[in-house]
C-alpha positions as a LaTeX table, in Angstrom:
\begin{tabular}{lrrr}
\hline
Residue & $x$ (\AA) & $y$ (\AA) & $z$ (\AA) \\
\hline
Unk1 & $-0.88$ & $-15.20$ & $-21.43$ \\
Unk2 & $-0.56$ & $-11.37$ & $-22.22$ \\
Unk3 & 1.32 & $-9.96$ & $-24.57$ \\
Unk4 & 4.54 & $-8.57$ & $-23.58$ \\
Unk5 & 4.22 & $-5.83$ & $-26.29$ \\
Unk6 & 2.81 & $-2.38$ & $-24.57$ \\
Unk7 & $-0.23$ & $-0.65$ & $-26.01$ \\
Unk8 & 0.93 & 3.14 & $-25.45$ \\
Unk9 & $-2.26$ & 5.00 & $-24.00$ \\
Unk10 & $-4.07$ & 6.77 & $-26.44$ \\
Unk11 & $-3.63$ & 10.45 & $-27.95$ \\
Unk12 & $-7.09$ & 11.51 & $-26.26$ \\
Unk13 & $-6.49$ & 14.65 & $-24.10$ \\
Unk14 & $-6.08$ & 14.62 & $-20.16$ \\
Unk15 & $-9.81$ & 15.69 & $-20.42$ \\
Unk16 & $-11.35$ & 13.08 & $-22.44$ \\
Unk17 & $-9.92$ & 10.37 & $-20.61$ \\
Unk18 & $-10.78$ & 11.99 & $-17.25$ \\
Unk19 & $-14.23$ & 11.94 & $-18.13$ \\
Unk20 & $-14.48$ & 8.65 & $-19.53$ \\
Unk21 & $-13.07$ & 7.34 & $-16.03$ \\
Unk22 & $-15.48$ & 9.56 & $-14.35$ \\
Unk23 & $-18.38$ & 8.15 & $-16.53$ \\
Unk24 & $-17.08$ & 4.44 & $-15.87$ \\
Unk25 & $-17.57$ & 4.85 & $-12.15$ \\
Unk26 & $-20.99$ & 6.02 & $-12.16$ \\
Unk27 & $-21.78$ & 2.59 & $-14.76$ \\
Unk28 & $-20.20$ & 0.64 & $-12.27$ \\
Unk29 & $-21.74$ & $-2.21$ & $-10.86$ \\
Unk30 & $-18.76$ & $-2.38$ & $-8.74$ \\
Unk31 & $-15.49$ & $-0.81$ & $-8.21$ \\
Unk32 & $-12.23$ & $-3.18$ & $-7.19$ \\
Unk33 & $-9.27$ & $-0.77$ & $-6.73$ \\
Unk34 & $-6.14$ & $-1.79$ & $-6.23$ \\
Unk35 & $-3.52$ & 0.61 & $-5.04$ \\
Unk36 & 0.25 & 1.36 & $-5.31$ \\
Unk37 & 3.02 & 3.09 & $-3.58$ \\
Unk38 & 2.36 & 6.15 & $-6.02$ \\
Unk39 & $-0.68$ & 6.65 & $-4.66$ \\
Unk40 & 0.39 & 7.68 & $-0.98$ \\
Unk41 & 3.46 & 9.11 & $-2.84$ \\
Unk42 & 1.00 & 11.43 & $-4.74$ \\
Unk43 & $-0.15$ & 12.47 & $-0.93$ \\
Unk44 & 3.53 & 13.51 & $-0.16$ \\
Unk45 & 4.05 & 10.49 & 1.71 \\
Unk46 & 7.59 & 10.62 & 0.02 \\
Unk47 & 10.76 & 8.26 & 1.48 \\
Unk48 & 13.55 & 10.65 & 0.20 \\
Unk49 & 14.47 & 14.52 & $-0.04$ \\
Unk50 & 13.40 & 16.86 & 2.19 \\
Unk51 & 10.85 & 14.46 & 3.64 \\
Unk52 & 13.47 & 11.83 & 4.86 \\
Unk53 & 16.30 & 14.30 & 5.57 \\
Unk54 & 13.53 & 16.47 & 7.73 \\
Unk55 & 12.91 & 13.19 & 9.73 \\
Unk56 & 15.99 & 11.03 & 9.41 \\
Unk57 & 19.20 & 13.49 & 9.01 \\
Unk58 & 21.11 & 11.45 & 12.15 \\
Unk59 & 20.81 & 8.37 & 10.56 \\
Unk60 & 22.07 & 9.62 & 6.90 \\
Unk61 & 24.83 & 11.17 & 8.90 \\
Unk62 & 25.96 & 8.02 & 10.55 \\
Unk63 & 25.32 & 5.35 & 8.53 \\
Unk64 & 24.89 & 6.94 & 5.10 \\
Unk65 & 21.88 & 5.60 & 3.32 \\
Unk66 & 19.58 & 8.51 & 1.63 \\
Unk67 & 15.99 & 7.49 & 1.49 \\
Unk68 & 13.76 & 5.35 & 4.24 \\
Unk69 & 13.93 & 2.02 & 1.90 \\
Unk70 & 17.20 & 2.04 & 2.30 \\
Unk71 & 17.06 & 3.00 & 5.99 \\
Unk72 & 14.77 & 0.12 & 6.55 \\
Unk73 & 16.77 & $-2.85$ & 5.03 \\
Unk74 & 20.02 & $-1.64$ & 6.46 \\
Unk75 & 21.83 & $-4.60$ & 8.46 \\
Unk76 & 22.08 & $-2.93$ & 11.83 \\
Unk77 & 24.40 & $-3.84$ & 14.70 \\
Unk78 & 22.23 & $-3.93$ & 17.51 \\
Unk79 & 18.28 & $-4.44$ & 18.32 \\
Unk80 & 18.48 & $-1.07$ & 19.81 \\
Unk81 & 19.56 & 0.64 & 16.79 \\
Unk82 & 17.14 & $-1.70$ & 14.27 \\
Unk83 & 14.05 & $-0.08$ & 16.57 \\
Unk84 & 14.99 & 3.31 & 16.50 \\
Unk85 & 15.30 & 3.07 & 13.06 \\
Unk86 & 11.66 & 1.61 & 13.03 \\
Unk87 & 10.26 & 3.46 & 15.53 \\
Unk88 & 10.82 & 6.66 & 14.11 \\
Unk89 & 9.93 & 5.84 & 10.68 \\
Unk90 & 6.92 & 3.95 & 12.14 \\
Unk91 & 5.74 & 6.99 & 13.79 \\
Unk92 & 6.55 & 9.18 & 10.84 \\
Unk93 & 4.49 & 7.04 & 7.94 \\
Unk94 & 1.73 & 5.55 & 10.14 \\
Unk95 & 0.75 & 7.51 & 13.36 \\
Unk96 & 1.43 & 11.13 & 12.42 \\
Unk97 & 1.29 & 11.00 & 8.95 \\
Unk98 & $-2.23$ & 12.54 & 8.90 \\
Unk99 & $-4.61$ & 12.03 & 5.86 \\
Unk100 & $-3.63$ & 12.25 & 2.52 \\
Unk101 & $-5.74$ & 14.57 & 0.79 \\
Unk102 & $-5.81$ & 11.72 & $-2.96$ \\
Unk103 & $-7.14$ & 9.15 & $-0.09$ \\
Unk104 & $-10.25$ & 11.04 & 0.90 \\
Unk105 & $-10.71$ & 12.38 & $-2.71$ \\
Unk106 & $-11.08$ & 8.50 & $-3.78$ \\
Unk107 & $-13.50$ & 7.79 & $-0.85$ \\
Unk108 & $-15.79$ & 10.38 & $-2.05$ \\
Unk109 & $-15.41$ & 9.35 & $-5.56$ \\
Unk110 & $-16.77$ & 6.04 & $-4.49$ \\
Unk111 & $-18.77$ & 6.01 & $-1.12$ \\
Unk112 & $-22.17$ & 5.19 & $-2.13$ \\
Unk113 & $-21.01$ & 2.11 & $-4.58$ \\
Unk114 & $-19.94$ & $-0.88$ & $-3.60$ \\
Unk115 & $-16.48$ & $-1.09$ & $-3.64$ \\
Unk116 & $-13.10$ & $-2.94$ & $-2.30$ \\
Unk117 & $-10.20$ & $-2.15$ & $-1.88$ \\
Unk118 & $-6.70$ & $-4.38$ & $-2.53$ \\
Unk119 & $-3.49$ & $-2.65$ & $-2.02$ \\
Unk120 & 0.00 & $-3.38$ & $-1.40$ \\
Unk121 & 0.50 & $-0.39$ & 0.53 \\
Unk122 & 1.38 & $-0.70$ & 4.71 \\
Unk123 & 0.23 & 3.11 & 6.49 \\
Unk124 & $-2.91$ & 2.62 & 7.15 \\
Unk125 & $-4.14$ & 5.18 & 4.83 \\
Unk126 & $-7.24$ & 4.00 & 3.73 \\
Unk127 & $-8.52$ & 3.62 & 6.98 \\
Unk128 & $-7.34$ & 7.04 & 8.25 \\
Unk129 & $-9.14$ & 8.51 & 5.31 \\
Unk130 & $-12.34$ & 6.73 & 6.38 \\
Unk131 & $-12.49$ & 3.37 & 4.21 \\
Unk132 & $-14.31$ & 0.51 & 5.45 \\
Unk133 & $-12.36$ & $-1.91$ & 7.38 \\
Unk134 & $-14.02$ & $-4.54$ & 5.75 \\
Unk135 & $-13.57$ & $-3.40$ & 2.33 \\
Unk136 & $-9.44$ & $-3.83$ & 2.67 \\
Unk137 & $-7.35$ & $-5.93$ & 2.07 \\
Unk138 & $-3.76$ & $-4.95$ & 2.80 \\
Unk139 & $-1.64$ & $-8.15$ & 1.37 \\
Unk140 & 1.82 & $-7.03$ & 2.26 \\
Unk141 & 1.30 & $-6.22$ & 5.59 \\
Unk142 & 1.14 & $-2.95$ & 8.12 \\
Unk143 & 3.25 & $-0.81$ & 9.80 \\
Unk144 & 1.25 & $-0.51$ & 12.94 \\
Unk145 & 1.79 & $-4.69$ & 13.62 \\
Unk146 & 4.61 & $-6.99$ & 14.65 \\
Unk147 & 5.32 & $-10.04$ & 14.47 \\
Unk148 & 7.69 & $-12.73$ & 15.80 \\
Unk149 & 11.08 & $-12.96$ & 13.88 \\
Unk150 & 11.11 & $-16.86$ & 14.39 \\
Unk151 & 7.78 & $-16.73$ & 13.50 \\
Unk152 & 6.89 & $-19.23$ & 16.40 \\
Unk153 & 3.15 & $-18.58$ & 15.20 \\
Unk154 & 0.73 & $-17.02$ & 13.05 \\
Unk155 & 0.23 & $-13.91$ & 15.34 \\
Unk156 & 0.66 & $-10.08$ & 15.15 \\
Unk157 & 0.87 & $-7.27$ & 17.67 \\
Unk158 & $-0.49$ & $-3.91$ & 17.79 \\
Unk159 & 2.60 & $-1.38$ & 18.43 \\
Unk160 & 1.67 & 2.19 & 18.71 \\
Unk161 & 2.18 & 2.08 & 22.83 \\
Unk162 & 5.66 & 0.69 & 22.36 \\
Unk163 & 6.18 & 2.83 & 19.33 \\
Unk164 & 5.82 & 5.80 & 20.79 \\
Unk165 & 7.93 & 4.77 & 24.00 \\
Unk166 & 10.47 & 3.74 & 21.84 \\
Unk167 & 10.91 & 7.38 & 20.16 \\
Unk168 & 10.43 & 9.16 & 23.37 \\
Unk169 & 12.99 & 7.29 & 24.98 \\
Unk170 & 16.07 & 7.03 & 22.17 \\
Unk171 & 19.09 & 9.11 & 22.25 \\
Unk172 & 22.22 & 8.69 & 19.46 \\
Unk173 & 19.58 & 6.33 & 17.43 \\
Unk174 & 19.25 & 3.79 & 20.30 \\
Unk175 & 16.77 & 2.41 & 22.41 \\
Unk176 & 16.99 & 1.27 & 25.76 \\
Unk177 & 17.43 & $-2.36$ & 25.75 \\
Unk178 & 14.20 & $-2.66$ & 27.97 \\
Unk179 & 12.29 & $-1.99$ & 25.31 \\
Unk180 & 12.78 & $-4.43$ & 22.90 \\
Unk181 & 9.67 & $-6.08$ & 21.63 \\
Unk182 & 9.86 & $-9.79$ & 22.77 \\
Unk183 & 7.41 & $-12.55$ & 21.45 \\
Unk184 & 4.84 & $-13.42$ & 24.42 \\
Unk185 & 5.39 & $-17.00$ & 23.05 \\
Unk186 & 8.75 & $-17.61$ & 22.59 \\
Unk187 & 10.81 & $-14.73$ & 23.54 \\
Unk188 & 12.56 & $-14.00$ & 20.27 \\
Unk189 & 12.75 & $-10.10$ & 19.26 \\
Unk190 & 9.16 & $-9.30$ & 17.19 \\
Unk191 & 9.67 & $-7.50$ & 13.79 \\
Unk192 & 7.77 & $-5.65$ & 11.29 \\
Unk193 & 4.87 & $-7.47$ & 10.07 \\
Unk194 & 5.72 & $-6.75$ & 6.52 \\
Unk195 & 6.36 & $-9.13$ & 3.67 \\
Unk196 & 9.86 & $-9.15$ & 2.13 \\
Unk197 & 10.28 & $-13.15$ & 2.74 \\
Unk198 & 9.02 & $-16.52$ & 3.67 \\
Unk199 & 8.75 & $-15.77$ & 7.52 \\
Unk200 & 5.50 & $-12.99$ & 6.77 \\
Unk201 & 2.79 & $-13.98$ & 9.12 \\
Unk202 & $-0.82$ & $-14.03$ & 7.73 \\
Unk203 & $-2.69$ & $-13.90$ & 10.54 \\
Unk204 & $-6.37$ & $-14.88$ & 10.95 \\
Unk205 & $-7.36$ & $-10.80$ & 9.95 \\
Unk206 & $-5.26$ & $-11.24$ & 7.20 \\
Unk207 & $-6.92$ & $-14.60$ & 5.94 \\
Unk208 & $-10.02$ & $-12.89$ & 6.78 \\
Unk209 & $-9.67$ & $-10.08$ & 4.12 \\
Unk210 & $-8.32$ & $-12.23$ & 1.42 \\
Unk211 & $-11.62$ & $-14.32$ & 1.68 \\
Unk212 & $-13.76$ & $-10.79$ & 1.67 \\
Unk213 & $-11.72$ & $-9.81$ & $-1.35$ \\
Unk214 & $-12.04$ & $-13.26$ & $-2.96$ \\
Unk215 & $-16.02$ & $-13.41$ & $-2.28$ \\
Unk216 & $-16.48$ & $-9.72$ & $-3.77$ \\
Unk217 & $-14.88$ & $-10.64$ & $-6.91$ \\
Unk218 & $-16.82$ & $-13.83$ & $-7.01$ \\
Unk219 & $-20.00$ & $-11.83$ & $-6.77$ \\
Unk220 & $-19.02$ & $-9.34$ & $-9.52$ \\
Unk221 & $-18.36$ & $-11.84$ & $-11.76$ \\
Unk222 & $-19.41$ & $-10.82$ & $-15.22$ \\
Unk223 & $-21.17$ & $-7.27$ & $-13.74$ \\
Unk224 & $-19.94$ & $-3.91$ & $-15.09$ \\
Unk225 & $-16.70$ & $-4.25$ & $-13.01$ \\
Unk226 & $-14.60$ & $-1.26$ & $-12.70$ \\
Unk227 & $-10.99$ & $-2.61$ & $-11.99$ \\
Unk228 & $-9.29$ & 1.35 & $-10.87$ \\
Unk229 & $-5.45$ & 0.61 & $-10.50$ \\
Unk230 & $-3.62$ & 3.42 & $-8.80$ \\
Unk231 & $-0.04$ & 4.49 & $-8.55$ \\
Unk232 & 0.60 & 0.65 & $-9.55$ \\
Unk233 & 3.96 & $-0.30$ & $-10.57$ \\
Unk234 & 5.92 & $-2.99$ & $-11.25$ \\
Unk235 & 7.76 & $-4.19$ & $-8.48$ \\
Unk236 & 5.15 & $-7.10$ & $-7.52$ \\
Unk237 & 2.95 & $-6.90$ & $-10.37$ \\
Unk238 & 1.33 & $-10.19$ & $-9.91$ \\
Unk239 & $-0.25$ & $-8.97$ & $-7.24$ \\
Unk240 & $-2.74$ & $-6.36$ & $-8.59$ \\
Unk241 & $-1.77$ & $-5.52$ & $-11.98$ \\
Unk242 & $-1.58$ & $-9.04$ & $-13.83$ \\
Unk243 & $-5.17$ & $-10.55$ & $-11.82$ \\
Unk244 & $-6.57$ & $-6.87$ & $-12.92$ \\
Unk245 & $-5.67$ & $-7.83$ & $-16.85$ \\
Unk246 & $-7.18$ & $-11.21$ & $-16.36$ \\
Unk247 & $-9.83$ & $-10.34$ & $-14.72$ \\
Unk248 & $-10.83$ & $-7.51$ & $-17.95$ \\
Unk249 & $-10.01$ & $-10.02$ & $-20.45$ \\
Unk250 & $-12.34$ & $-12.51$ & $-19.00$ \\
Unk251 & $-15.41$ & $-10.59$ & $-18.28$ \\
Unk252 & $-16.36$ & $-8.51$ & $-21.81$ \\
Unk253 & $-18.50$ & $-5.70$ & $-19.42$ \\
Unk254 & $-15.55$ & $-5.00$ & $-17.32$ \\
Unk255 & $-13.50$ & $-1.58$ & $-17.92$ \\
Unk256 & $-9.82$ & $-1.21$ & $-16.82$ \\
Unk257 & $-8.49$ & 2.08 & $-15.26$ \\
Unk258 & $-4.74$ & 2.95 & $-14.57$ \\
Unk259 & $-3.58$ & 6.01 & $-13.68$ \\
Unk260 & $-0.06$ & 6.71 & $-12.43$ \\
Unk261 & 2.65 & 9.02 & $-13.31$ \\
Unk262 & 4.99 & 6.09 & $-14.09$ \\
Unk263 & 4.45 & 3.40 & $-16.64$ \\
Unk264 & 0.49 & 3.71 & $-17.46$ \\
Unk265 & $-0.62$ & 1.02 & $-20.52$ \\
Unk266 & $-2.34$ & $-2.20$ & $-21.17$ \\
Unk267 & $-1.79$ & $-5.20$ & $-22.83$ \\
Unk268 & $-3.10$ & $-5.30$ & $-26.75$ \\
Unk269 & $-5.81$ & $-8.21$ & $-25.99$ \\
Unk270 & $-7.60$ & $-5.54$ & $-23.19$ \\
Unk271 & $-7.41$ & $-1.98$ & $-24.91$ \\
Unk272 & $-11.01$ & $-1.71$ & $-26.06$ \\
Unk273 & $-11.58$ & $-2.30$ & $-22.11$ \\
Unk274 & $-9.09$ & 0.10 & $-21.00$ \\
Unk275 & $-8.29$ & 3.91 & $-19.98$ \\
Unk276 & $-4.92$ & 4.33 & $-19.50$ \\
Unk277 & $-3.79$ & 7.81 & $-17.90$ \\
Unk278 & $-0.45$ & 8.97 & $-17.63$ \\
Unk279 & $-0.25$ & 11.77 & $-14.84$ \\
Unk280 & 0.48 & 12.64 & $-11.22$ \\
Unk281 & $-2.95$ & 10.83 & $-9.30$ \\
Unk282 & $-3.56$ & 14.05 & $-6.38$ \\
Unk283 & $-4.50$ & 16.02 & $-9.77$ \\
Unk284 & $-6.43$ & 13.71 & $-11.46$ \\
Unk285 & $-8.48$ & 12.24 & $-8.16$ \\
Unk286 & $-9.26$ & 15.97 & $-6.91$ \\
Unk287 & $-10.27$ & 17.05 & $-10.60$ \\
Unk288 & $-12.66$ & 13.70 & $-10.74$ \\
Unk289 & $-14.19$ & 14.65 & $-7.51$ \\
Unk290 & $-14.28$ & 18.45 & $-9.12$ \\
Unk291 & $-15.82$ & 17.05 & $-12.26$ \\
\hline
\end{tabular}
């Protein structure tokens, strides 16, 4: 097990350590990056302020929650107000969102090296930005798919048709009742095929990326592995940021990279392996690609 005592980074300037990272991704045998909310925060992708009060200002009004989090695990009366709630903030953070500019800075950072991608993050960015499809794995699931609330099976549902019907169509933060999502299968409502419990369907895609993920590790496997961990915090670190410790302290060639403008350090054991940045990722990702 790690240490529980933090390793503060380093007193190396902003430059040093940007060049180091720069240097470690051109060594790279590979590249495994695993990304955070702060990334797509760092694109302006924000859920409170004058992003969610631009978008959302009816529903602070009337039911008095201040960011989209909130807005999203509120207990609402009625189906029709639970999907315009969604609707709208699907519509908002995955269809119209547009590109992120940090996204297509870190594709051309690493197109041209083999790379994959494992992130806990559900817009779709990495594949707007042009990412691979089968270099992703999104483990937490994806706000363009439903699923059924029952679940009655292991199946999701494409929603931007409906999505966009639903937002058309609402008036006072209701939908008509016609458009609720039903399962084909078993008629229940659908949901958001995201995981905050034991009901989160894994569908076959989903099984299908954990098994790419899984065999490019595998492969890597004592290569110059570059584990890059963005905008990583630690809300469900044992998803990327504890296997990306174990992972360094197992292989002696492999070189661990975190850079976010929260909490940025390493465990003791790893810090000869490590570059720890603290500081906000749309700079440093533009001034790599600048470098």
């Amino acid at each position: 097990m790690f240490s529980k005592k933090r390793t503060n980074e380093s007193t190396d300037s902003y430059l040093t350590k940007l060049t180091a990272i720069k240097e470690k991704i051109g060594q790279a045998d590979a590249v495994v990056i695993g990304a955070g909310a702060g990334l797509s925060t760092a694109a302006g992708f924000t859920y409170s302020g004058e992003r969610f009060d631009r978008y959302f200002s009816d529903f602070a009004a009337n039911y008095h929650f201040s960011d989209m989090y909130s807005g999203g695990f509120y207990h609402y009366d009625t189906l029709e107000e639970y999907w315009a709630w969604w609707s709208r903030q699907i519509l908002v953070n995955r269809y119209e969102a547009g590109v992120g500019k940090p996204y297509s800075d870190l594709l051309a950072l690493v197109e041209g090296r083999d790379h994959f991608v494992l992130t806990t993050n559900v817009d779709h960015q990495f594949q707007l930005a042009g990412f691979e499809k089968k270099r992703l794995f999104y483990t937490q699931g994806d706000y363009g798919l439903w699923q059924c609330s029952k679940p009655c099976c292991q199946q999701t549902y494409d929603n931007e048709e409906q999505v966009r019907q639903m937002v058309e169509a609402q008036r006072d933060m209701k939908i008509p009742t016609a458009l609720i999502p039903r399962c084909p299968y078993c008629g229940e409502s659908l949901t958001m095929n995201l995981r905050c419990d034991d009901a989160f369907v894994e569908d076959s895609g989903w099984h299908q990326a954990a098994r790419r993920y899984e065999d490019f590790v595998h492969r890597h496997r004592g290569t110059h592995l570059l584990l890059l961990e963005l905008g990583v915090g630690f809300n469900t670190p044992g998803i990327i940021k504890y296997p990306f410790w174990k992972m360094t302290a197992q292989n002696p060639q492999a070189v661990y990279a975190c850079v976010n403008v929260g909490p940025s350090y390493c465990p003791p054991q790893i810090q000869q392996q490590s570059l720890c940045l603290h500081e906000d990722l749309g700079r440093v990702l533009g001034d790599l690609l600048a470098g």
